[in-house]
Short mmCIF file of C-alpha atoms and ligand atoms in Angstrom, two decimals:
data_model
loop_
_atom_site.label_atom_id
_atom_site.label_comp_id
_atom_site.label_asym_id
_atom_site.label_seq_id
_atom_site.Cartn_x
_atom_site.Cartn_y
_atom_site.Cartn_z
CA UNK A 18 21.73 -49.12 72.88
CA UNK A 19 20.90 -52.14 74.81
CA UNK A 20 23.24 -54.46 72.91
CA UNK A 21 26.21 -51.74 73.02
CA UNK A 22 26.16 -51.54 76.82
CA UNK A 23 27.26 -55.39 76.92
CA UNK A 24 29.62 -54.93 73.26
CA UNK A 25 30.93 -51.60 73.64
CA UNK A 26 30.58 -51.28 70.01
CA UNK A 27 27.63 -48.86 68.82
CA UNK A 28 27.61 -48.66 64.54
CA UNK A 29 26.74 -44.56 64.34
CA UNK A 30 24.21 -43.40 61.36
CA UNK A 31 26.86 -42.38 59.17
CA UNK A 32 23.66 -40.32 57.44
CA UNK A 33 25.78 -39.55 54.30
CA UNK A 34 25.74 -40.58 50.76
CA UNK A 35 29.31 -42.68 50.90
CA UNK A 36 28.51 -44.93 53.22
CA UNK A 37 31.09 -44.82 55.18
CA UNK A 38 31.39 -46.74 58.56
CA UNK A 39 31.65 -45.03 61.67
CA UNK A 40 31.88 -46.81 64.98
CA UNK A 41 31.78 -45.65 68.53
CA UNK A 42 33.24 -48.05 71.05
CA UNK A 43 33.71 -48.22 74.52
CA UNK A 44 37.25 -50.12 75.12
CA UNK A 45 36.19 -51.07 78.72
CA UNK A 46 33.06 -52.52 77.81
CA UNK A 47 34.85 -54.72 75.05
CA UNK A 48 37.78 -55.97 77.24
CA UNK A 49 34.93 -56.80 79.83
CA UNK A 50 33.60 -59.35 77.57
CA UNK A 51 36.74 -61.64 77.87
CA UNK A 52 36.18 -62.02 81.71
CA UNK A 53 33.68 -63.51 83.88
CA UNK A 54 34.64 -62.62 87.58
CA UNK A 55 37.06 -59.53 87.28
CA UNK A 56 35.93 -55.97 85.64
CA UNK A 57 38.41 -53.84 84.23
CA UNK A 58 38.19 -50.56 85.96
CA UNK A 59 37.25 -47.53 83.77
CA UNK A 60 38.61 -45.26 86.41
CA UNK A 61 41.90 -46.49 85.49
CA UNK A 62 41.56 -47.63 81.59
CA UNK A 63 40.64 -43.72 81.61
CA UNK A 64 42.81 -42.07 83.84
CA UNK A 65 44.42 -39.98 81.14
CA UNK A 66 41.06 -37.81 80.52
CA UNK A 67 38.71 -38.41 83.85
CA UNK A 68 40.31 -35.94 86.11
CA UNK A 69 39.47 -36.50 89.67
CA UNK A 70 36.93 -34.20 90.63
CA UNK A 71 38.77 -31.62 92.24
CA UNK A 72 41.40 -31.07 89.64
CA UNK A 73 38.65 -31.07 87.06
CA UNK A 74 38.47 -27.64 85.41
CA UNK A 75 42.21 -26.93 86.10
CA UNK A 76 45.01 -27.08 83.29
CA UNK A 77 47.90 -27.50 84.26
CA UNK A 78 51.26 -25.26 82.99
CA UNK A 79 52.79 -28.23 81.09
CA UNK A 80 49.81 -28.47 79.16
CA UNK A 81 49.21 -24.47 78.19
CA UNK A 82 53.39 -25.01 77.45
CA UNK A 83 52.67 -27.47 75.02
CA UNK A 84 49.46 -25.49 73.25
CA UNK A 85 51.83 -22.25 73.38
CA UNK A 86 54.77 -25.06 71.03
CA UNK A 87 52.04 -26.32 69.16
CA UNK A 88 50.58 -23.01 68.01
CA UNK A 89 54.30 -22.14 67.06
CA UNK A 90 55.22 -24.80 65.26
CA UNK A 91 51.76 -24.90 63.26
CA UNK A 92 53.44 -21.91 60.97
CA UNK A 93 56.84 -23.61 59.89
CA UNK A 94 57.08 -24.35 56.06
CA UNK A 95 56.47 -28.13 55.48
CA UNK A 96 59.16 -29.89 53.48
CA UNK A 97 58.49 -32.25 50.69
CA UNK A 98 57.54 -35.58 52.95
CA UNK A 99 55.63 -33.30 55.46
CA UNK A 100 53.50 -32.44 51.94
CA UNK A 101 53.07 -35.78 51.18
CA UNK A 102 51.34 -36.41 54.63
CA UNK A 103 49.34 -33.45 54.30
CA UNK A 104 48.09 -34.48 51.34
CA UNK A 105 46.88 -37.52 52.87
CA UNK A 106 45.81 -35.88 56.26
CA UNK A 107 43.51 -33.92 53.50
CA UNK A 108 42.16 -36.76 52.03
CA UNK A 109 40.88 -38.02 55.65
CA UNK A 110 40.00 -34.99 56.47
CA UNK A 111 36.78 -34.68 55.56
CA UNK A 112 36.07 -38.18 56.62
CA UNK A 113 36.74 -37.63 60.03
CA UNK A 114 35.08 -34.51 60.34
CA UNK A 115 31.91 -35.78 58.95
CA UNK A 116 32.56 -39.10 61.47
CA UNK A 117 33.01 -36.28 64.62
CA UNK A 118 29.86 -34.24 63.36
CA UNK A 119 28.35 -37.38 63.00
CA UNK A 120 29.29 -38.44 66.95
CA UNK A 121 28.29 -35.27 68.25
CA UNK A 122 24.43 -35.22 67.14
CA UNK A 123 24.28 -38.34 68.97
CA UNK A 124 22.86 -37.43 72.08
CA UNK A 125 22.30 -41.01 73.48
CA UNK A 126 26.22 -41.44 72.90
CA UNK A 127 27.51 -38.36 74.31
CA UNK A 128 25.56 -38.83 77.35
CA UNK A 129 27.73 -42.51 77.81
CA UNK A 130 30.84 -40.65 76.88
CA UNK A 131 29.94 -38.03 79.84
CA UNK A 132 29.07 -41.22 82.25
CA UNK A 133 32.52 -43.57 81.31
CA UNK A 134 33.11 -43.14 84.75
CA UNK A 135 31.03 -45.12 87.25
CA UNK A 136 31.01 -42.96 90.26
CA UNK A 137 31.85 -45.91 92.98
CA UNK A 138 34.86 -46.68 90.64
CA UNK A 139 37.21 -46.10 92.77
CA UNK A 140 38.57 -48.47 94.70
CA UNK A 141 40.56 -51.04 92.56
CA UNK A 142 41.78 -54.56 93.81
CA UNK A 143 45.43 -53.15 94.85
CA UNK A 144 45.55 -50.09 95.35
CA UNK A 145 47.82 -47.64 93.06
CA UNK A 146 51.37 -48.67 93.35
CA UNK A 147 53.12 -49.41 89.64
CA UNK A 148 53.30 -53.51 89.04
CA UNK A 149 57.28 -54.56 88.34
CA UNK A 150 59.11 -53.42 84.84
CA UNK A 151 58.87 -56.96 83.26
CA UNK A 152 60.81 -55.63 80.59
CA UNK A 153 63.79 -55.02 83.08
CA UNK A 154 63.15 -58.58 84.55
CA UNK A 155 63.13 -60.09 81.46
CA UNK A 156 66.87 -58.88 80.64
CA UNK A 157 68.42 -59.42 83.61
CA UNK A 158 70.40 -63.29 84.25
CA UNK A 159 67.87 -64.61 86.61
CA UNK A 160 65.03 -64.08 83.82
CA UNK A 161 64.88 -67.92 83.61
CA UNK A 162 64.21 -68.64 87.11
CA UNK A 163 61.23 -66.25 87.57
CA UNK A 164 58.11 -68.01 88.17
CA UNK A 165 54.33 -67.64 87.57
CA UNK A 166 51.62 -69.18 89.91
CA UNK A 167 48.33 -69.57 88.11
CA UNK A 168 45.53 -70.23 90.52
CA UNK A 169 42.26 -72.01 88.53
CA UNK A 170 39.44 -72.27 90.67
CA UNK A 171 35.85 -73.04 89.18
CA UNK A 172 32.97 -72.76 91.79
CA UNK A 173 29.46 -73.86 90.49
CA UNK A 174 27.50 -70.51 90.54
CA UNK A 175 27.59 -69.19 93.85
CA UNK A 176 27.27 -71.89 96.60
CA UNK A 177 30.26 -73.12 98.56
CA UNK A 178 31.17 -76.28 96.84
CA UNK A 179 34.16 -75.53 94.71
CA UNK A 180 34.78 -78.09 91.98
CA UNK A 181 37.50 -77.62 90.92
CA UNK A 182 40.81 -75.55 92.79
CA UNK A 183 43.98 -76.35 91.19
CA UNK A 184 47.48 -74.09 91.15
CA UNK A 185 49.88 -74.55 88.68
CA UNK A 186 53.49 -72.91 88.88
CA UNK A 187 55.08 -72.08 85.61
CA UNK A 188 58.39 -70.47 84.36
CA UNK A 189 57.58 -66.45 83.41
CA UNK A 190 59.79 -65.83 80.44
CA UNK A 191 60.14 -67.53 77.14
CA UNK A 192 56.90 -69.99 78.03
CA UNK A 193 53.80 -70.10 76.22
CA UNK A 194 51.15 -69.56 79.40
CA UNK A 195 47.76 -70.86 78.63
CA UNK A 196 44.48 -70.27 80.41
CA UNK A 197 41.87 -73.11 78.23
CA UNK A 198 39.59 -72.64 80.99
CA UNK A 199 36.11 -70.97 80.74
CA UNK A 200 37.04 -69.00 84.19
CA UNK A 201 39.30 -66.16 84.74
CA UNK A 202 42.74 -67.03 86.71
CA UNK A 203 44.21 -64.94 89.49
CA UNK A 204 48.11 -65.08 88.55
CA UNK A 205 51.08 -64.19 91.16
CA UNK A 206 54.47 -63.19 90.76
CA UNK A 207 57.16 -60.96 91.25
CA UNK A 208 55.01 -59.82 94.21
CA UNK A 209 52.05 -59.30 92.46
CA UNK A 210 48.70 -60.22 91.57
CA UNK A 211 47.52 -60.45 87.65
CA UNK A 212 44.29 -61.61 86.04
CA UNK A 213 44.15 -63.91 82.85
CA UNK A 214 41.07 -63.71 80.91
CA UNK A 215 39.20 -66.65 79.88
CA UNK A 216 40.62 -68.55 76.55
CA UNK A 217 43.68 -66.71 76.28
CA UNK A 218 47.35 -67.15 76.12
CA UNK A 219 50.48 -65.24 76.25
CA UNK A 220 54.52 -65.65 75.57
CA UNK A 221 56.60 -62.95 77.36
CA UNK A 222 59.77 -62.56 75.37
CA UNK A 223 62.20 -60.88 72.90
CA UNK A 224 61.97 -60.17 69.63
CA UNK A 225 64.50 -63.64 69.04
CA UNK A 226 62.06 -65.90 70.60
CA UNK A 227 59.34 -64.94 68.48
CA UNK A 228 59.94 -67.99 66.53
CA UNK A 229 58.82 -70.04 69.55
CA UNK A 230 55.17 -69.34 68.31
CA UNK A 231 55.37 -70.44 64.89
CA UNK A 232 52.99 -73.49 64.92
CA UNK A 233 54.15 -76.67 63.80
CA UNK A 234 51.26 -77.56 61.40
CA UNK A 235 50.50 -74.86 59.23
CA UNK A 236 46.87 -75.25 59.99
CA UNK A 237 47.01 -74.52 63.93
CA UNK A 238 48.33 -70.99 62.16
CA UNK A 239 46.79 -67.45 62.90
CA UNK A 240 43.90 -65.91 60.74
CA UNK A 241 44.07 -62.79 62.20
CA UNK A 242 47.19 -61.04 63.09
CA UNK A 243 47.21 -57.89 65.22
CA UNK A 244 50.56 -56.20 64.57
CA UNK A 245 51.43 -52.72 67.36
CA UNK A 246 55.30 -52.28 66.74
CA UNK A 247 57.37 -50.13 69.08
CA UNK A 248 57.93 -47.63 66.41
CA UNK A 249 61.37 -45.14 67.04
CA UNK A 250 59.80 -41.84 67.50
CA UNK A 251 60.45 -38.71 69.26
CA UNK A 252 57.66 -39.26 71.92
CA UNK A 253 57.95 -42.52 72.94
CA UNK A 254 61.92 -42.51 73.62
CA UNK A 255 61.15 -39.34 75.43
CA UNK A 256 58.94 -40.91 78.18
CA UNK A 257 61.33 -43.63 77.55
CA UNK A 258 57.75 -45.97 78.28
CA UNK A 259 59.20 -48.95 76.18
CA UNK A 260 61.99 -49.31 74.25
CA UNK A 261 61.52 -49.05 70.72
CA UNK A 262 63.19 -50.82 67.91
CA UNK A 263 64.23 -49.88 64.42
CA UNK A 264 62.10 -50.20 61.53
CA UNK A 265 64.41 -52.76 59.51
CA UNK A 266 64.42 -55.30 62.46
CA UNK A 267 60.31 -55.81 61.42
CA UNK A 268 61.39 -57.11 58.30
CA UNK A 269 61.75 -59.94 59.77
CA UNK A 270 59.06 -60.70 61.54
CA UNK A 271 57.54 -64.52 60.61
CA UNK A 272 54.76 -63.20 59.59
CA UNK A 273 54.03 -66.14 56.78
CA UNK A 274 55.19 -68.89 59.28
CA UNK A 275 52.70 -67.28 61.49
CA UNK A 276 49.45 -67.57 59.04
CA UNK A 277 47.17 -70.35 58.94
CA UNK A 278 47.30 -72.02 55.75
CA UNK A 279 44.30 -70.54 54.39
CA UNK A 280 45.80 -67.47 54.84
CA UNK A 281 45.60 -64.41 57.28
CA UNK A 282 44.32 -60.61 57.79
CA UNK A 283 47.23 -58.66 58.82
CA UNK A 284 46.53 -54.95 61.02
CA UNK A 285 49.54 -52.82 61.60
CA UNK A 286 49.09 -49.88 63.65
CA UNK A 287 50.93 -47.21 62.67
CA UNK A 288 52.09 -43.81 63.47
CA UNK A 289 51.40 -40.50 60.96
CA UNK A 290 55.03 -40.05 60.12
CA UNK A 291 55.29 -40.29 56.35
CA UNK A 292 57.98 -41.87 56.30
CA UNK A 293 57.23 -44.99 58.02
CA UNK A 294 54.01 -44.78 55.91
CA UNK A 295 56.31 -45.40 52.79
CA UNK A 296 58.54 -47.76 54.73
CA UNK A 297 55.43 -49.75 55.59
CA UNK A 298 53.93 -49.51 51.83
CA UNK A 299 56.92 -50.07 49.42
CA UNK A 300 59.34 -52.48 51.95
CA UNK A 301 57.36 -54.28 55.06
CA UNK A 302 54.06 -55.06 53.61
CA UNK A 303 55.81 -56.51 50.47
CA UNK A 304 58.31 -58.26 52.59
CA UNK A 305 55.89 -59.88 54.68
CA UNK A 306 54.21 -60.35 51.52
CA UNK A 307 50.81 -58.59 52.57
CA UNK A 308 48.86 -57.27 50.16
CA UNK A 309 47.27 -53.78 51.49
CA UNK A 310 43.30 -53.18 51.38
CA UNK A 311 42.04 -50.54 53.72
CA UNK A 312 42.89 -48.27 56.41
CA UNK A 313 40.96 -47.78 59.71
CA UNK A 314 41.13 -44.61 61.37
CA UNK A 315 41.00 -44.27 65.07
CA UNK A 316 39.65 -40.95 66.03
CA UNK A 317 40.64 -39.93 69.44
CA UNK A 318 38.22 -38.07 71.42
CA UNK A 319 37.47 -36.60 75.36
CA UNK A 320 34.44 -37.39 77.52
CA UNK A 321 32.87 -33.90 76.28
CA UNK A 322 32.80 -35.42 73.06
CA UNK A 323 35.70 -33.31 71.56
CA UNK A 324 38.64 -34.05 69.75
CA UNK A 325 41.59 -34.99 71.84
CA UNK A 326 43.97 -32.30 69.91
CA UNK A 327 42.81 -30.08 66.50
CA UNK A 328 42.29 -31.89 63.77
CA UNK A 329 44.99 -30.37 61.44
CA UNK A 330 47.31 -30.07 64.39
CA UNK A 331 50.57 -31.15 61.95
CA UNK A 332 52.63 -33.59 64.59
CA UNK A 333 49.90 -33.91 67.21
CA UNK A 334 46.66 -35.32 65.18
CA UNK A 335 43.75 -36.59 67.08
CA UNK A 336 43.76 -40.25 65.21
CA UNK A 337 45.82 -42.92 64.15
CA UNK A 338 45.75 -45.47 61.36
CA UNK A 339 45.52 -49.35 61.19
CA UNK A 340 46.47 -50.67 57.74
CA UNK A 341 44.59 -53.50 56.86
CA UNK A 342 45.92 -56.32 54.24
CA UNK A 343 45.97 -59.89 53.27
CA UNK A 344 48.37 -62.51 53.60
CA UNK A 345 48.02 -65.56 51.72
CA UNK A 346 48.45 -69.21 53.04
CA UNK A 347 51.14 -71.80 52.65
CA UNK A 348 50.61 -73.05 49.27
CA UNK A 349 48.04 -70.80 47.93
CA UNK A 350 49.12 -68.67 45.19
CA UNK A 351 46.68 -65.94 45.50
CA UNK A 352 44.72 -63.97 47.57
CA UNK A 353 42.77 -65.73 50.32
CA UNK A 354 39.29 -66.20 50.32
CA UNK A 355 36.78 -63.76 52.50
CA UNK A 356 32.94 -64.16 53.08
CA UNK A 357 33.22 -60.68 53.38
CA UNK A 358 35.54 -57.95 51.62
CA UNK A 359 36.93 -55.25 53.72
CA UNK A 360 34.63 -51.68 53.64
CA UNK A 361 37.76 -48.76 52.60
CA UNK A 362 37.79 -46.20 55.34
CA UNK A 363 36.37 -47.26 58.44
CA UNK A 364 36.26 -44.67 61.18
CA UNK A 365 36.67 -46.18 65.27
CA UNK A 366 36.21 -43.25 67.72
CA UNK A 367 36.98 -43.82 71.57
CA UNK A 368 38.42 -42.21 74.20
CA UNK A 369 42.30 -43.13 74.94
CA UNK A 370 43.47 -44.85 77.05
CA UNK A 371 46.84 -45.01 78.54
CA UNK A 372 49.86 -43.53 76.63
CA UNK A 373 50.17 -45.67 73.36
CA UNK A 374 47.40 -47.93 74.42
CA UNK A 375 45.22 -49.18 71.12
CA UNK A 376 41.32 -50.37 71.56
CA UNK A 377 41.04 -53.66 71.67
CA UNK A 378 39.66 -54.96 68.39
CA UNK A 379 41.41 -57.99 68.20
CA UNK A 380 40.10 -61.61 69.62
CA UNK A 381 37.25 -61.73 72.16
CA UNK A 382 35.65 -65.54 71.61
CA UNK A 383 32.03 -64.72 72.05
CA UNK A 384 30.26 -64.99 68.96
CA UNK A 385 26.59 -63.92 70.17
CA UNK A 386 28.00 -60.52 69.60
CA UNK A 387 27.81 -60.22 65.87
CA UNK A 388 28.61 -56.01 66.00
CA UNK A 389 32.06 -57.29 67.43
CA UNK A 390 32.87 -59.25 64.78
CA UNK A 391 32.24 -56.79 62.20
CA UNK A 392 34.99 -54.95 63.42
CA UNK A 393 37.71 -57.44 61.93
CA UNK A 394 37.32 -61.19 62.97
CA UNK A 395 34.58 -61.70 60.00
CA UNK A 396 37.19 -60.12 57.22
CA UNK A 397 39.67 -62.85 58.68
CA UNK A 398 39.99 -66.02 56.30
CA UNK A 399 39.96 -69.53 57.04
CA UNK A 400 37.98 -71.10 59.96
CA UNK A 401 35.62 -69.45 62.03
CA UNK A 402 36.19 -68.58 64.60
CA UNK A 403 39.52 -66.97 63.60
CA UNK A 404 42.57 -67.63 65.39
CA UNK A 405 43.99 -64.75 66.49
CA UNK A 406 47.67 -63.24 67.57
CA UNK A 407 48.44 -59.98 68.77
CA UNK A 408 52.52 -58.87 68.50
CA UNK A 409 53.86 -56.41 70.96
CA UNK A 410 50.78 -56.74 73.32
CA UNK A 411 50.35 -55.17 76.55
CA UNK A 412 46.93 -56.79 77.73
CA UNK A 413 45.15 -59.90 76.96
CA UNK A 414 42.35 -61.12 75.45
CA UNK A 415 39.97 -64.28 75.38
CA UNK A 416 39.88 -65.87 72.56
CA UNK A 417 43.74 -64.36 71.60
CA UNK A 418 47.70 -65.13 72.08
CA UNK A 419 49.48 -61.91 73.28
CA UNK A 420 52.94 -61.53 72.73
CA UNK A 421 55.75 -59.04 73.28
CA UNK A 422 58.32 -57.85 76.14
CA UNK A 423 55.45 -57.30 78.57
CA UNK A 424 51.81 -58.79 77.44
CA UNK A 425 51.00 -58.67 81.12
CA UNK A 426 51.34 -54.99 81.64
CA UNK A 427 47.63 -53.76 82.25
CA UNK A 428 46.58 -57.13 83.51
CA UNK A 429 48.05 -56.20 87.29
CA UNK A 430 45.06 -56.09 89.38
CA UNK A 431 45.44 -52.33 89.66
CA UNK A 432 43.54 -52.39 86.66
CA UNK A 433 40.82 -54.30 87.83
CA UNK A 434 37.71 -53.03 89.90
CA UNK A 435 37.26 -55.24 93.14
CA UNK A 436 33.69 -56.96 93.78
N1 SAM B 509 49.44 -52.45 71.61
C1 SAM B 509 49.96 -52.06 72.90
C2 SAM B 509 48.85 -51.45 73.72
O1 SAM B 509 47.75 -51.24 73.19
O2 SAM B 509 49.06 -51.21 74.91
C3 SAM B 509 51.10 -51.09 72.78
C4 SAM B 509 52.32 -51.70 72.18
S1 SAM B 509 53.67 -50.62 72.25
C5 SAM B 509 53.45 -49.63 70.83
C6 SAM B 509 55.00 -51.67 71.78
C7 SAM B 509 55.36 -52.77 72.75
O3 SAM B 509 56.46 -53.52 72.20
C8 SAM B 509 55.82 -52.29 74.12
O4 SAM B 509 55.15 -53.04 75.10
C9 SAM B 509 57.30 -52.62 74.14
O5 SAM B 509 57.79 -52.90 75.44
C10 SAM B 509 57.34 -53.85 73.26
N2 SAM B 509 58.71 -54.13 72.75
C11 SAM B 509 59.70 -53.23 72.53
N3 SAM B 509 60.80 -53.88 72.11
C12 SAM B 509 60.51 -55.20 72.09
C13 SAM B 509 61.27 -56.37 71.78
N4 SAM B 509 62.53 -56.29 71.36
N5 SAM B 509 60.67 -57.58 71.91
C14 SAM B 509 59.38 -57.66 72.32
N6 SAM B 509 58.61 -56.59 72.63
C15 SAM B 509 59.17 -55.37 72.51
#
């Protein structure tokens, strides 16, 4: 317990005969770990399921709406794809319920789950006010001209003597933005204030410049790559959130100019839909030329422990999957070479946070945390520790590029907690 309330990451008895592993993490507690004066607020990273306390207890009509669909919709006869994903939603099933029963005798966890929220939490460093779209700034003709002002600033441990206080003014768009320091940065523009972890980068961009981050030398290449697409689907065009894109466009993603030449661990999220589970199996994986090994599921659940939705709930289920598989290097005919091989059917469980926002099991340099690594850096090939890109990001993390049309999204300082 000690160790998971500075990882985040607790490895549950999984008590059963299979072996399988079950992990419960705490998404606040892991980003935390990639800065050293800011704290990520779990008020906020939250806000979805921690109700303030006077609306707890309440549901509200949009929600008993939705149950009232749900339960109608539950009865319509499925088609031949919606069989195929059943059939595979059966095969999980009993995985996940045995990873849920599993969660649930855990009184130690349950009683974090029922405490995510630190009562003084709050007051965060700006208040509540939206940051700017920076995926409408981005398209607009003065995209070029917009600026970012990183402010370093070292102090050494407390006393007034400040060693080192430097600002450096950047273009926004289309640049590669690089904090190498040890130190988090405070970050202005368009008005407001964002914090960039420790050892992390990010390129805010389109899908064309994409290219911009294929390294010259093969061996500056990624090891790990952390791959979110904006799927089309029904739900995210309807709160119109971020644009989305269509499947074939992913075909092209560099995904081999991206990996290091000893090769690369490639994790797609993706959505339930069977048929971008067959897309993703018989065209993009091949494409890429990835070779599939394992799935992860994410099993969504509240601060009471249950799940988010029901389990066999047929367009609303309460996890998602992250397809694991290898990419080899330049130059290397087969598969690349793993200390470890990947364990089939690993189950995450966490409480969501914002719509369409994944835990963060990506980078995070800090390798006296072994648990953390277990959750993908030590499957990655190649040198340790493993380089590591995340496409379509909306947060940052040390140790970890971030790309996509708005990588800076959750780092506004509404996020944060102040001192
Ligand atoms: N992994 C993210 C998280 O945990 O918050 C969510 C990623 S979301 C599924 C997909 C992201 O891709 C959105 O931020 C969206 O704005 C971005 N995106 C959509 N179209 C894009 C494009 N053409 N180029 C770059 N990014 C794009």
């Amino acid at each position: 317990m000690s160790s998971f309330s500075k990882s985040g990451i607790y490895r549950l008895d999984s008590n059963n005969s299979n072996n399988h592993i079950i992990y419960f993490i705490d998404p606040v507690r892991i980003l935390n770990r990639s800065y050293t004066r800011f704290q990520v607020s779990p008020f906020k990273y939250y806000s979805r399921f921690l109700k303030p306390k006077h609306e707890q207890g309440q549901t509200r009509d949009s929600e008993n709406l939705n149950k009232k669909n749900r339960k109608k919709r539950k009865f319509h006869r499925l088609n031949e794809r919606e069989l195929v994903a059943d059939q595979r939603h059966q095969e999980a099933r009993s995985l996940l319920l045995n990873a849920h029963e599993v969660l649930l005798r855990d009184k130690e966890i349950l009683s974090v789950l029922c405490n995510l929220r630190d009562d003084d939490d709050v007051c965060c460093l700006s208040g509540t006010k939206d940051g700017p779209c920076f995926i409408e700034h981005g398209s607009v003709w003065q995209a070029p001209m917009y600026e970012i002002c990183l402010h370093f600033c070292t102090d050494d441990g407390g006393s007034a003597l400040v060693q080192f206080d430097q600002q450096q003014v950047v273009p926004l768009y289309n640049n590669l933005i690089i904090n190498d320091t040890s130190e988090d940065v405070e970050a202005a523009t368009l008005d407001n204030c964002y914090i960039i972890p420790r050892e992390s980068c990010f390129h805010m961009s389109n899908l064309e410049q994409l290219h911009a981050l294929v390294p010259d030398k093969p061996d500056t290449g990624f090891n790990l790559i952390v791959i979110d697409p904006p799927w089309e689907n029904r739900s995210a065009h309807q709160k119109s959130v971020y644009p989305t894109v269509p499947n074939r466009y992913f075909l092209s993603l560099p995904i081999s100019q991206l990996t290091h030449t000893q090769g690369s661990l490639v994790a797609l999220w993706v959505t339930n839909r069977e048929k971008l589970r067959r897309f993703v199996e018989k065209e993009l994986f091949p494409t890429w030329g990835v070779s599939y090994k394992a799935v992860v599921y994410w099993l969504k659940v509240k601060v009471d422990g249950s799940l988010i939705s029901e389990l066999d709930l047929f367009h609303h289920r309460p996890y998602e999957c992250l397809l694991l598989g290898y990419r080899h290097g330049k130059g290397m005919d087969s598969e690349p070479l793993t200390t470890k091989s990947l364990p089939e059917n690993q189950v995450i469980i966490s409480v969501p946070g914002d719509y369409s926002r994944k835990p963060p099991i990506g980078g995070i340099l800090n390798l006296h945390f072994s648990v953390v690594r277990e959750l993908l850096l030590d499957y990655a090939p190649g040198p340790k520790p493993a380089r590591c890109i995340e496409l379509f990001a909306r947060e940052l993390l040390a140790g970890c590029t971030s790309w996509g049309n708005e990588p800076l999204h959750f780092q506004h300082s509404r996020y944060f907690l102040s001192d």
